[in-house]
Coordinates of N, CA and C in Angstrom, one line a residue:
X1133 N 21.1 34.8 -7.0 CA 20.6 33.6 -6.4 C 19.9 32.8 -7.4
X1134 N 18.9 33.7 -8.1 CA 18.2 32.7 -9.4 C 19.6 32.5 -10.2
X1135 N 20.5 32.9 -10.9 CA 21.4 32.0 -11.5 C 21.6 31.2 -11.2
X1136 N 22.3 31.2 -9.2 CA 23.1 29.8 -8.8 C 22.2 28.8 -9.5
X1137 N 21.2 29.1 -8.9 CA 19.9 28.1 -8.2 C 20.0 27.1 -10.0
X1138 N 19.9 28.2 -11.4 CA 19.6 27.8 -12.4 C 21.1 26.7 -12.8
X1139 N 22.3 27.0 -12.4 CA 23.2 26.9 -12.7 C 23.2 25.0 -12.2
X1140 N 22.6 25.0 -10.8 CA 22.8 23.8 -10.2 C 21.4 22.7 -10.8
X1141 N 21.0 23.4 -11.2 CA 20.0 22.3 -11.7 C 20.1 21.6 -13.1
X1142 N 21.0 23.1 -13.6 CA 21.6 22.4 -15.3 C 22.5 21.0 -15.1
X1143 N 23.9 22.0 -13.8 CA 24.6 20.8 -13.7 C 23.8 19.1 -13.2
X1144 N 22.6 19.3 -12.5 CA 22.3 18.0 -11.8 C 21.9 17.6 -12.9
X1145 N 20.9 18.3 -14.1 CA 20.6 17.7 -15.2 C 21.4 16.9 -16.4
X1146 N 22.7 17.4 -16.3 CA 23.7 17.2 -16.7 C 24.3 15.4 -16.0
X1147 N 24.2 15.5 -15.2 CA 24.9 14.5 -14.6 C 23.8 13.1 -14.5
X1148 N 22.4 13.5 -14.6 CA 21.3 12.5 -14.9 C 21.1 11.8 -15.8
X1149 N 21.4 12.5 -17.1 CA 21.6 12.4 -18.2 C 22.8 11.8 -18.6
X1150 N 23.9 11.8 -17.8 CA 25.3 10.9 -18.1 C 25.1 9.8 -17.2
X1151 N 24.3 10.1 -16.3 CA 24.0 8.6 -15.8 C 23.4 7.9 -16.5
X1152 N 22.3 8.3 -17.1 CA 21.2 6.8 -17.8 C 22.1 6.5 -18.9
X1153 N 23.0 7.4 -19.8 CA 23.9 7.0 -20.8 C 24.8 6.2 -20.4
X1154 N 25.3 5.6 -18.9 CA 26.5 4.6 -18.8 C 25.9 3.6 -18.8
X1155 N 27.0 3.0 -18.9 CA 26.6 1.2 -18.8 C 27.9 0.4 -18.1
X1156 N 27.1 -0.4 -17.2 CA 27.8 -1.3 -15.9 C 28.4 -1.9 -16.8
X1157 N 29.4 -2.5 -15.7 CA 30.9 -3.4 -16.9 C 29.3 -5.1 -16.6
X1158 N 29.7 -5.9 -17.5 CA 29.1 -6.8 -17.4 C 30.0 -8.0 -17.4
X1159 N 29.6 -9.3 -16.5 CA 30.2 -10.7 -16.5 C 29.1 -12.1 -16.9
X1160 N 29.5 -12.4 -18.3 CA 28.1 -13.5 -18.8 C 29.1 -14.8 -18.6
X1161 N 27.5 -15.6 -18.1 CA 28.0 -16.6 -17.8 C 27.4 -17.4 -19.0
X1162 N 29.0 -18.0 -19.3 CA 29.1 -19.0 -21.0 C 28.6 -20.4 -20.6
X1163 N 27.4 -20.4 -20.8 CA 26.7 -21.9 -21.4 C 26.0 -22.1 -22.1
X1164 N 26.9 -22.6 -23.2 CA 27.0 -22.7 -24.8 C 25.7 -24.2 -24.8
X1165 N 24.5 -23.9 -25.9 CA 23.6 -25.2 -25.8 C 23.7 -25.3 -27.2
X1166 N 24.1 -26.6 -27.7 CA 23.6 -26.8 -28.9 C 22.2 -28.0 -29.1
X1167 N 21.8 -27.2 -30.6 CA 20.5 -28.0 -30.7 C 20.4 -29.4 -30.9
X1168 N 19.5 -30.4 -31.0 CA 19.0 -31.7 -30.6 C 19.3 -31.9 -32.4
X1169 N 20.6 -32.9 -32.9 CA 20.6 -33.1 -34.1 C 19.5 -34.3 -34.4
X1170 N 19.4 -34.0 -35.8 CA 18.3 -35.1 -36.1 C 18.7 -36.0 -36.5
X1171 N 19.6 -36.1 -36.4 CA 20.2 -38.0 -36.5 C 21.6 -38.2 -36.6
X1172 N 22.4 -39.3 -35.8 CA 23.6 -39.3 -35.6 C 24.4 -39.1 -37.0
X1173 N 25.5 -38.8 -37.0 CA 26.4 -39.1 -38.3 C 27.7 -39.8 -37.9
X1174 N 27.3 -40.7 -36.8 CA 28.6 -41.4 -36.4 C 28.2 -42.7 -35.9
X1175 N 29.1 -43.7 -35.7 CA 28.6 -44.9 -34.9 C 29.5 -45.5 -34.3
X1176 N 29.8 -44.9 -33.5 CA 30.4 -44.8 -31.7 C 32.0 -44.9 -32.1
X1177 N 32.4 -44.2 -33.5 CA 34.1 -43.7 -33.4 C 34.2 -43.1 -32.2
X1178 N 35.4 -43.4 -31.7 CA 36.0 -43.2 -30.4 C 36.5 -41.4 -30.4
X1179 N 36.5 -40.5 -29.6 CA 36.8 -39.8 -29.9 C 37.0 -38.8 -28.1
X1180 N 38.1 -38.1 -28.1 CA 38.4 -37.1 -26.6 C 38.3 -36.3 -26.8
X1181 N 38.4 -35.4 -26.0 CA 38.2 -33.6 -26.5 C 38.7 -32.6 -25.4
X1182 N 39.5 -32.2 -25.8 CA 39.9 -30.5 -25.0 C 39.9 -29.3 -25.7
X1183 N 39.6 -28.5 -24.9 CA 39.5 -27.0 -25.4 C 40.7 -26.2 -24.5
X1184 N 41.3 -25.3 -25.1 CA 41.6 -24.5 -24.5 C 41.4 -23.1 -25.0
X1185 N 42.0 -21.8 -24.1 CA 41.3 -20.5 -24.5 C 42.9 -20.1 -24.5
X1186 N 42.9 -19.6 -25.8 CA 44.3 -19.0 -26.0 C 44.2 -17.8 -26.4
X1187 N 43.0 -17.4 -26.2 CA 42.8 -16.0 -26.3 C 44.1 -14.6 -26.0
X1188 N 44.5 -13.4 -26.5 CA 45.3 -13.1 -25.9 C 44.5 -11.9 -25.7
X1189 N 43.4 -11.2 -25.8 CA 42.8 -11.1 -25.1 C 41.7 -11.5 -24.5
X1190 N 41.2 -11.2 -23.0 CA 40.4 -11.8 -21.9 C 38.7 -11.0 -22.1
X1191 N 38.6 -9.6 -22.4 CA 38.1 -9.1 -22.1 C 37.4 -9.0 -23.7
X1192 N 35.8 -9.2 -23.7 CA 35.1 -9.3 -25.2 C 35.0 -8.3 -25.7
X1193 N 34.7 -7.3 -25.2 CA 34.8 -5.7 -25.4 C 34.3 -4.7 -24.5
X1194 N 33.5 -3.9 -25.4 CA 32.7 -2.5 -24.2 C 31.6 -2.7 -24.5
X1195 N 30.5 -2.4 -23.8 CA 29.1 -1.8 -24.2 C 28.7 -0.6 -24.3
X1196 N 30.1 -0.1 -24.5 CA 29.6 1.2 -25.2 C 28.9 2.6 -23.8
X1197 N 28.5 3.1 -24.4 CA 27.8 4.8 -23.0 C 29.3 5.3 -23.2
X1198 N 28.5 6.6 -21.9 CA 29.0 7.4 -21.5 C 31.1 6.8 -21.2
X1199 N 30.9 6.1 -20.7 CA 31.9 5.3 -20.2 C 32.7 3.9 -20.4
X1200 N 32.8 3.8 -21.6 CA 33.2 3.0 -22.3 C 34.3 2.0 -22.0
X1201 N 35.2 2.2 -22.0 CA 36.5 2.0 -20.9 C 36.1 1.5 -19.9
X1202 N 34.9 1.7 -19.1 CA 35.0 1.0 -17.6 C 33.3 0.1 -17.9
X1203 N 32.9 -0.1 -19.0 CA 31.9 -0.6 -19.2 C 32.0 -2.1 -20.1
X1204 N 33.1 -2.2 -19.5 CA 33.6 -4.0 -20.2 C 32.8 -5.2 -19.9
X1205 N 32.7 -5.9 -20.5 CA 32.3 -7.4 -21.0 C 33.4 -8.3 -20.6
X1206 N 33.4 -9.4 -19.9 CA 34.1 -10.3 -19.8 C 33.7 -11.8 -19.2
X1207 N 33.9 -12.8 -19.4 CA 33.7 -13.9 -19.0 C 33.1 -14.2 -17.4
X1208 N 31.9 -14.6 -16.5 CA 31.9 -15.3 -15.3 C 32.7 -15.9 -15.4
X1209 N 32.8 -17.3 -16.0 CA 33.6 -18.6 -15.8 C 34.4 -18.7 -16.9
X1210 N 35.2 -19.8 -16.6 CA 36.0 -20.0 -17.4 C 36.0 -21.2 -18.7
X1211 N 36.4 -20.3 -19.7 CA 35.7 -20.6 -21.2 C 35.9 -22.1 -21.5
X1212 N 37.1 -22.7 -20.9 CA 37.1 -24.3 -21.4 C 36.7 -25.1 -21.0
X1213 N 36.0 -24.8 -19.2 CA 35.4 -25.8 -18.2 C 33.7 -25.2 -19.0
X1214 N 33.3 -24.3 -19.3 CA 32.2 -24.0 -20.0 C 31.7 -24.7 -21.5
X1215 N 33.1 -24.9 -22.1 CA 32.7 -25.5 -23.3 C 32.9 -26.8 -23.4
X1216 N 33.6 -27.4 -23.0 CA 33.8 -28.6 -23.1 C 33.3 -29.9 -22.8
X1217 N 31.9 -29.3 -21.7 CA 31.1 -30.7 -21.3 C 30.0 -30.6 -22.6
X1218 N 29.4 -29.1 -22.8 CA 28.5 -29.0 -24.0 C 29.0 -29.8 -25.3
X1219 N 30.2 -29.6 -25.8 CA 31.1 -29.4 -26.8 C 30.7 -31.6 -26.7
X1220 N 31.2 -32.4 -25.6 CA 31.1 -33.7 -25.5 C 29.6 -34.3 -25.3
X1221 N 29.0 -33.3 -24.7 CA 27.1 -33.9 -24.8 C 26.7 -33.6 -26.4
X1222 N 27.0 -33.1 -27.2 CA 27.1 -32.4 -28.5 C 27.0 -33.7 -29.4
X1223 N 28.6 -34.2 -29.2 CA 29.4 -35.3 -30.0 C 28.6 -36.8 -29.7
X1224 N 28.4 -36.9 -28.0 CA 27.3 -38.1 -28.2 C 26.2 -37.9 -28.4
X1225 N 25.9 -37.1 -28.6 CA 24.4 -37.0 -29.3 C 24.6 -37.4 -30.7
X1226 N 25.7 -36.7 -31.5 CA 26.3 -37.3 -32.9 C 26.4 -38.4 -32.8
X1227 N 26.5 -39.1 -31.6 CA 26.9 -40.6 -32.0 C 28.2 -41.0 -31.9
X1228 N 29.0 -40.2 -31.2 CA 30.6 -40.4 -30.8 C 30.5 -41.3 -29.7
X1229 N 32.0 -41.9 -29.7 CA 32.1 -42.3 -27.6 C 32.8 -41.6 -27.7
X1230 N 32.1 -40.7 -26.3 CA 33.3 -40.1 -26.0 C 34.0 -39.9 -24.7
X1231 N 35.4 -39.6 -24.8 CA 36.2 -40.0 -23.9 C 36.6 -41.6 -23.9
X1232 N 36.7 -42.3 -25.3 CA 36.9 -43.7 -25.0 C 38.7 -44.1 -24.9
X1233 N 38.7 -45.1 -24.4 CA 40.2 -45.4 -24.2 C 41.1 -46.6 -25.5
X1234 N 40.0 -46.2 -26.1 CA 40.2 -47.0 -27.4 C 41.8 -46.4 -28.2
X1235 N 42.3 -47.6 -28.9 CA 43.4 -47.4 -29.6 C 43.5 -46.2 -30.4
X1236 N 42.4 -46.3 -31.1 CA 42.1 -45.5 -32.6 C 41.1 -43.9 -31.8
X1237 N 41.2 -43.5 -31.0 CA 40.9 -42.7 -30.3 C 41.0 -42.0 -31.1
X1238 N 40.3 -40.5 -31.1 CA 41.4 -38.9 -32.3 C 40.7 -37.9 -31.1
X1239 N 42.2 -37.1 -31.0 CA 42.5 -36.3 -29.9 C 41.8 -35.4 -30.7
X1240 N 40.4 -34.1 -30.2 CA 40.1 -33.2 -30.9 C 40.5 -32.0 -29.9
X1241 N 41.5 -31.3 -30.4 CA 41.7 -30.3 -29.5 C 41.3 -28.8 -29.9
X1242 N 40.5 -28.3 -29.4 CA 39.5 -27.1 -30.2 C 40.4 -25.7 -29.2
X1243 N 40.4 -24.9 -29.9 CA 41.8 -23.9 -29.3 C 41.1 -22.3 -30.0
X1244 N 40.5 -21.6 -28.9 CA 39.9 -20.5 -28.9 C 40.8 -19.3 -29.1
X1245 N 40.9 -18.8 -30.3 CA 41.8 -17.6 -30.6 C 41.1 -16.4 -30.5
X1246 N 40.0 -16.0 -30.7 CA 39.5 -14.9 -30.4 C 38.1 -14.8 -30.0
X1247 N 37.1 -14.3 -29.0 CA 35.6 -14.3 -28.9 C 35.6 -12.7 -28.3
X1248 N 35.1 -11.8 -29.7 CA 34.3 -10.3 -29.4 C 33.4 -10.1 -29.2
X1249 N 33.2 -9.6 -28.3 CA 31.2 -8.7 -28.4 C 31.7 -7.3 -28.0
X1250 N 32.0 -6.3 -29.2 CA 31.9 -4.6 -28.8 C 31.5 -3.8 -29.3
X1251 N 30.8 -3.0 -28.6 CA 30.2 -1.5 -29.2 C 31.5 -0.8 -29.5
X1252 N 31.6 -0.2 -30.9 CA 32.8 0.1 -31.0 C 32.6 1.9 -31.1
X1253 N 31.8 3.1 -31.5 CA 31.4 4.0 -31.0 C 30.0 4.8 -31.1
X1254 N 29.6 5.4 -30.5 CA 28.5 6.0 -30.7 C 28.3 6.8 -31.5
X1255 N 27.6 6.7 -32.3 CA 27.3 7.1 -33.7 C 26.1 8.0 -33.6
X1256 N 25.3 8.1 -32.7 CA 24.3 8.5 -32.4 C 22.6 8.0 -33.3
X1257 N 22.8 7.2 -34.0 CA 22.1 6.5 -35.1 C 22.0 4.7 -34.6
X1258 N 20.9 3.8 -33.4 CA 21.4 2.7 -33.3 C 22.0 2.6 -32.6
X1259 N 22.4 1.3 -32.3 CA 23.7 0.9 -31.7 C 24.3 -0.4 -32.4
X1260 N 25.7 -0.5 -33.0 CA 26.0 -2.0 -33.3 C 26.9 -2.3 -32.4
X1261 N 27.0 -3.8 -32.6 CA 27.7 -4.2 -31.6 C 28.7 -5.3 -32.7
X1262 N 29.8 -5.4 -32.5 CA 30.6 -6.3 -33.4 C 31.3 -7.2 -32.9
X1263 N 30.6 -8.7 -33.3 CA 30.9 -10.2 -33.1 C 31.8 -10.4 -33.7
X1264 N 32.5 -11.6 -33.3 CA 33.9 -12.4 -34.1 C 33.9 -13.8 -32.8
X1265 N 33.9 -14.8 -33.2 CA 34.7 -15.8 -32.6 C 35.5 -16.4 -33.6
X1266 N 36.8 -17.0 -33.1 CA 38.0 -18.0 -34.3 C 38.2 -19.0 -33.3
X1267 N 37.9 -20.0 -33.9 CA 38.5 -21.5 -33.0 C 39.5 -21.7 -34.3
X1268 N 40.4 -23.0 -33.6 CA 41.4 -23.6 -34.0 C 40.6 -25.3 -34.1
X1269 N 41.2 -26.1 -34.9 CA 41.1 -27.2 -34.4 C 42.5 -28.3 -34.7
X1270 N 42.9 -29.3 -33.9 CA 44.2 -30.0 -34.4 C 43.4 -31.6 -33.6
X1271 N 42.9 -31.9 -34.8 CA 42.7 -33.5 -34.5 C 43.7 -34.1 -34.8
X1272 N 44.1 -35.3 -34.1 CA 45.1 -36.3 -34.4 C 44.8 -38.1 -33.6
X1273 N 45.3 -38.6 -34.4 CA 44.9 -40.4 -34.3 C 46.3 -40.8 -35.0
X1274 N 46.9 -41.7 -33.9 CA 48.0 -42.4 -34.3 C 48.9 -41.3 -34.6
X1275 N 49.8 -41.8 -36.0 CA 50.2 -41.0 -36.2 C 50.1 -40.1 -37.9
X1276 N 48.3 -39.6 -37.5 CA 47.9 -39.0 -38.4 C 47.3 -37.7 -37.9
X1277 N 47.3 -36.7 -38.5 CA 46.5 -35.5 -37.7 C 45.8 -34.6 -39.3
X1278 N 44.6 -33.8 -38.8 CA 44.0 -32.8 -39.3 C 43.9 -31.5 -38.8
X1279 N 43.9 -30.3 -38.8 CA 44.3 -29.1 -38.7 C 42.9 -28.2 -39.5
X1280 N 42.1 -27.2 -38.6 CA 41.4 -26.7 -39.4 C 40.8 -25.1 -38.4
X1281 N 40.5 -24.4 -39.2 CA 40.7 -23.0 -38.7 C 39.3 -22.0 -39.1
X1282 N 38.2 -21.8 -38.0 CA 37.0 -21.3 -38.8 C 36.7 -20.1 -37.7
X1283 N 35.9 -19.3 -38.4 CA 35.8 -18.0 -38.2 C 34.4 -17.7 -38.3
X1284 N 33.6 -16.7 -37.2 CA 32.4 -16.1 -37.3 C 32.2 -14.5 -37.1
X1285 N 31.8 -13.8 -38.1 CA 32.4 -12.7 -37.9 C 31.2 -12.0 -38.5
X1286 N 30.3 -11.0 -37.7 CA 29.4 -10.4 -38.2 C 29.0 -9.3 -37.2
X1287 N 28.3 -8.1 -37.6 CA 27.6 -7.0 -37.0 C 26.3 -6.9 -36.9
X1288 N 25.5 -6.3 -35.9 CA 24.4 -6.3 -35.5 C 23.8 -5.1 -35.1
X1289 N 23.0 -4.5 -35.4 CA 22.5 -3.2 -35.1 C 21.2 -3.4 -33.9
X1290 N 21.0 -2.7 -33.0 CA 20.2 -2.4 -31.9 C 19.8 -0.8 -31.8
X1291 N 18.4 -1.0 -31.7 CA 17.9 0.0 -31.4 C 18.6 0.9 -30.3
X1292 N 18.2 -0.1 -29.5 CA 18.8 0.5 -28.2 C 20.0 -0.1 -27.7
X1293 N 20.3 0.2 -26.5 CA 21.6 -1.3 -26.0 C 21.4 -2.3 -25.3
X1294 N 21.8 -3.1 -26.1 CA 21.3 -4.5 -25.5 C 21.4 -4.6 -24.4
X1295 N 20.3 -5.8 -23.3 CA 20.3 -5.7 -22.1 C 21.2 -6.5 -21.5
X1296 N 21.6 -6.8 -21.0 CA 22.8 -8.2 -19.8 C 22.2 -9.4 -20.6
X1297 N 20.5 -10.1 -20.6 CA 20.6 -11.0 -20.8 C 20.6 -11.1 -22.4
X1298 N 19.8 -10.0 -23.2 CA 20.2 -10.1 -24.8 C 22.1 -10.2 -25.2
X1299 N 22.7 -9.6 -24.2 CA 24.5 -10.0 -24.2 C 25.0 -11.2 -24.0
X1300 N 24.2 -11.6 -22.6 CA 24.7 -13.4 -22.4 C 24.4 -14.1 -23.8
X1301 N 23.0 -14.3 -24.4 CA 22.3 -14.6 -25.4 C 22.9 -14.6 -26.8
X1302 N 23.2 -13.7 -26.9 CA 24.2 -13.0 -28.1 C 25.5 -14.2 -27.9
X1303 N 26.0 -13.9 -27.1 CA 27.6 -14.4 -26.6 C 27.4 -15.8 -26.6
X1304 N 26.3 -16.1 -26.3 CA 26.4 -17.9 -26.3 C 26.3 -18.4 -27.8
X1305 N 25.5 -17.7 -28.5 CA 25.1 -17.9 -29.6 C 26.1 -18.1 -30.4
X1306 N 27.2 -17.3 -30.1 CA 27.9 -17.4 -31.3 C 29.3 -18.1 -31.5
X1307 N 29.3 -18.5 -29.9 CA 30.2 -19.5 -29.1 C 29.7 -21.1 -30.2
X1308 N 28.1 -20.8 -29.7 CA 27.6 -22.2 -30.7 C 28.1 -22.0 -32.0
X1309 N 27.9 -21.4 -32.7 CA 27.6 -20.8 -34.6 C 28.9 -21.4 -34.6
X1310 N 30.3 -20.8 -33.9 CA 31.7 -20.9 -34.8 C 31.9 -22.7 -34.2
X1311 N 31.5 -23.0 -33.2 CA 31.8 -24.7 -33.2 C 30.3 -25.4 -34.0
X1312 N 29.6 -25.0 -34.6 CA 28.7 -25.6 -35.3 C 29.9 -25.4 -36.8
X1313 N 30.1 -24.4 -37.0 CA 30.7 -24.5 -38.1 C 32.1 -25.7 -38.5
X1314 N 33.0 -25.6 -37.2 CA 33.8 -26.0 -37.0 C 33.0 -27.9 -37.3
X1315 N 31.8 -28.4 -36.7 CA 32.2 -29.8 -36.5 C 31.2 -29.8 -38.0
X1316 N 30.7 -28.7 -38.8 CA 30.2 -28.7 -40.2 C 31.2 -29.1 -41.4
X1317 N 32.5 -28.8 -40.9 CA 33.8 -29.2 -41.4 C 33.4 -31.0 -42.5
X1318 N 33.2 -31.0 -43.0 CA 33.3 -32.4 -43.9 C 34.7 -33.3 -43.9
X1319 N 35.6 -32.6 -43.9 CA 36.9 -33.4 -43.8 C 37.3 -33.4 -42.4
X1320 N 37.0 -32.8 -41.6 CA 37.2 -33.4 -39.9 C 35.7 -34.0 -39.9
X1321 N 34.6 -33.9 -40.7 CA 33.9 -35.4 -39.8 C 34.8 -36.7 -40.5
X1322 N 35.4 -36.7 -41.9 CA 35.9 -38.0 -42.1 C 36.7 -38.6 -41.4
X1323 N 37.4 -37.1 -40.8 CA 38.5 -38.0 -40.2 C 38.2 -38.4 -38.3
X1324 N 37.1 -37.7 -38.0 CA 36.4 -38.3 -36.6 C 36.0 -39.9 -37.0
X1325 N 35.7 -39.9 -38.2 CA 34.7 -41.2 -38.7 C 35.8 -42.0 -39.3
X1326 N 37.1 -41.7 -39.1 CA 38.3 -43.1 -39.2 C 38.5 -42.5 -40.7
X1327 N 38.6 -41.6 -41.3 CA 38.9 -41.8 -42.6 C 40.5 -41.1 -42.4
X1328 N 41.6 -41.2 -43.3 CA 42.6 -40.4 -43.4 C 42.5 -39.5 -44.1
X1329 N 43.7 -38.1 -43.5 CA 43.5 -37.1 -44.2 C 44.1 -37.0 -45.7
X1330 N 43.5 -36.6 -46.5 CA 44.6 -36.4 -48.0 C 45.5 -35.5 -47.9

């Protein structure tokens, strides 16, 4: 009787202890804010913008636990109705029109090939978690275009595992970082700013 009794409380011990170790799948909702620039670098070039997510995968990764596999990360909403109004309040703040129906218009089409957030395993040391976003970009005016391809790719260690909102936080962040990089581009601001490509 004292074994069972000892036997059933190992197991319940057991099973408490793989509980606090999982982690719920999570769904962050992407609203990407970029910061207030300190001064335009444009004077109302005309300019449109679409994004799409050509991601060929949906899902950003795992957070890791007991249960890894069923503890996925994936988008609330959908990534180009999320980035795209940011992405244009961004541009007039720069000092773009945007959305104008002007001649000299330049199509900026920003084209999402990859966005990671995963715990890749437990090491028992920490926790990292490993970032990557890659946008695309193909601007085009008339019949001129620019092409340009940037990448953010870094790891981060946690004490512990990050919470839902340190994940949203994380995830937006870096949504911002690779399109900061992207409009940090010097030869696509020339060519937002009317200059041709060499």
């Amino acid at each position: 009787m004292y074994n069972n009794k000892l036997k059933l409380g190992w197991f319940i011990g057991v099973i408490v202890i793989l509980a606090s170790c999982a982690q719920s799948p999570q769904k962050v909702e992407l609203a990407p804010r970029f910061e207030v620039p300190d001064a335009p670098r444009a004077n109302g070039q005309p300019v449109h913008v679409r994004v799409s997510d050509q991601r060929a995968k949906k899902v950003l990764g795992s957070r890791g636990g007991a249960y890894p596999e069923t503890a996925v990360i994936t988008l609330a909403n959908d990534l180009s109705s999320a980035v795209t109004p940011a992405v244009k309040e961004h541009l007039q703040a720069l000092g773009y029109n945007v959305d104008s129906l002007d001649a000299n218009t330049v199509d900026l089409h920003i084209i999402f090939d990859s966005l990671v957030y995963h715990h890749p395993e437990d090491d028992g040391v920490g926790h990292d978690m490993d970032m990557e976003a890659e946008v695309r970009v193909e601007a085009s005016r008339n019949n001129q275009s620019y092409n340009g391809r940037y990448r953010v790719k870094r790891q981060q260690k946690f004490f512990n595992a990050p919470s839902d909102t340190q994940n949203s936080e994380l995830i937006n962040a870096l949504v911002v970082e690779v399109l900061e990089n992207m409009l940090a581009d010097q030869k696509l601001q020339e060519f937002l700013n009317g200059a041709s490509p060499v």
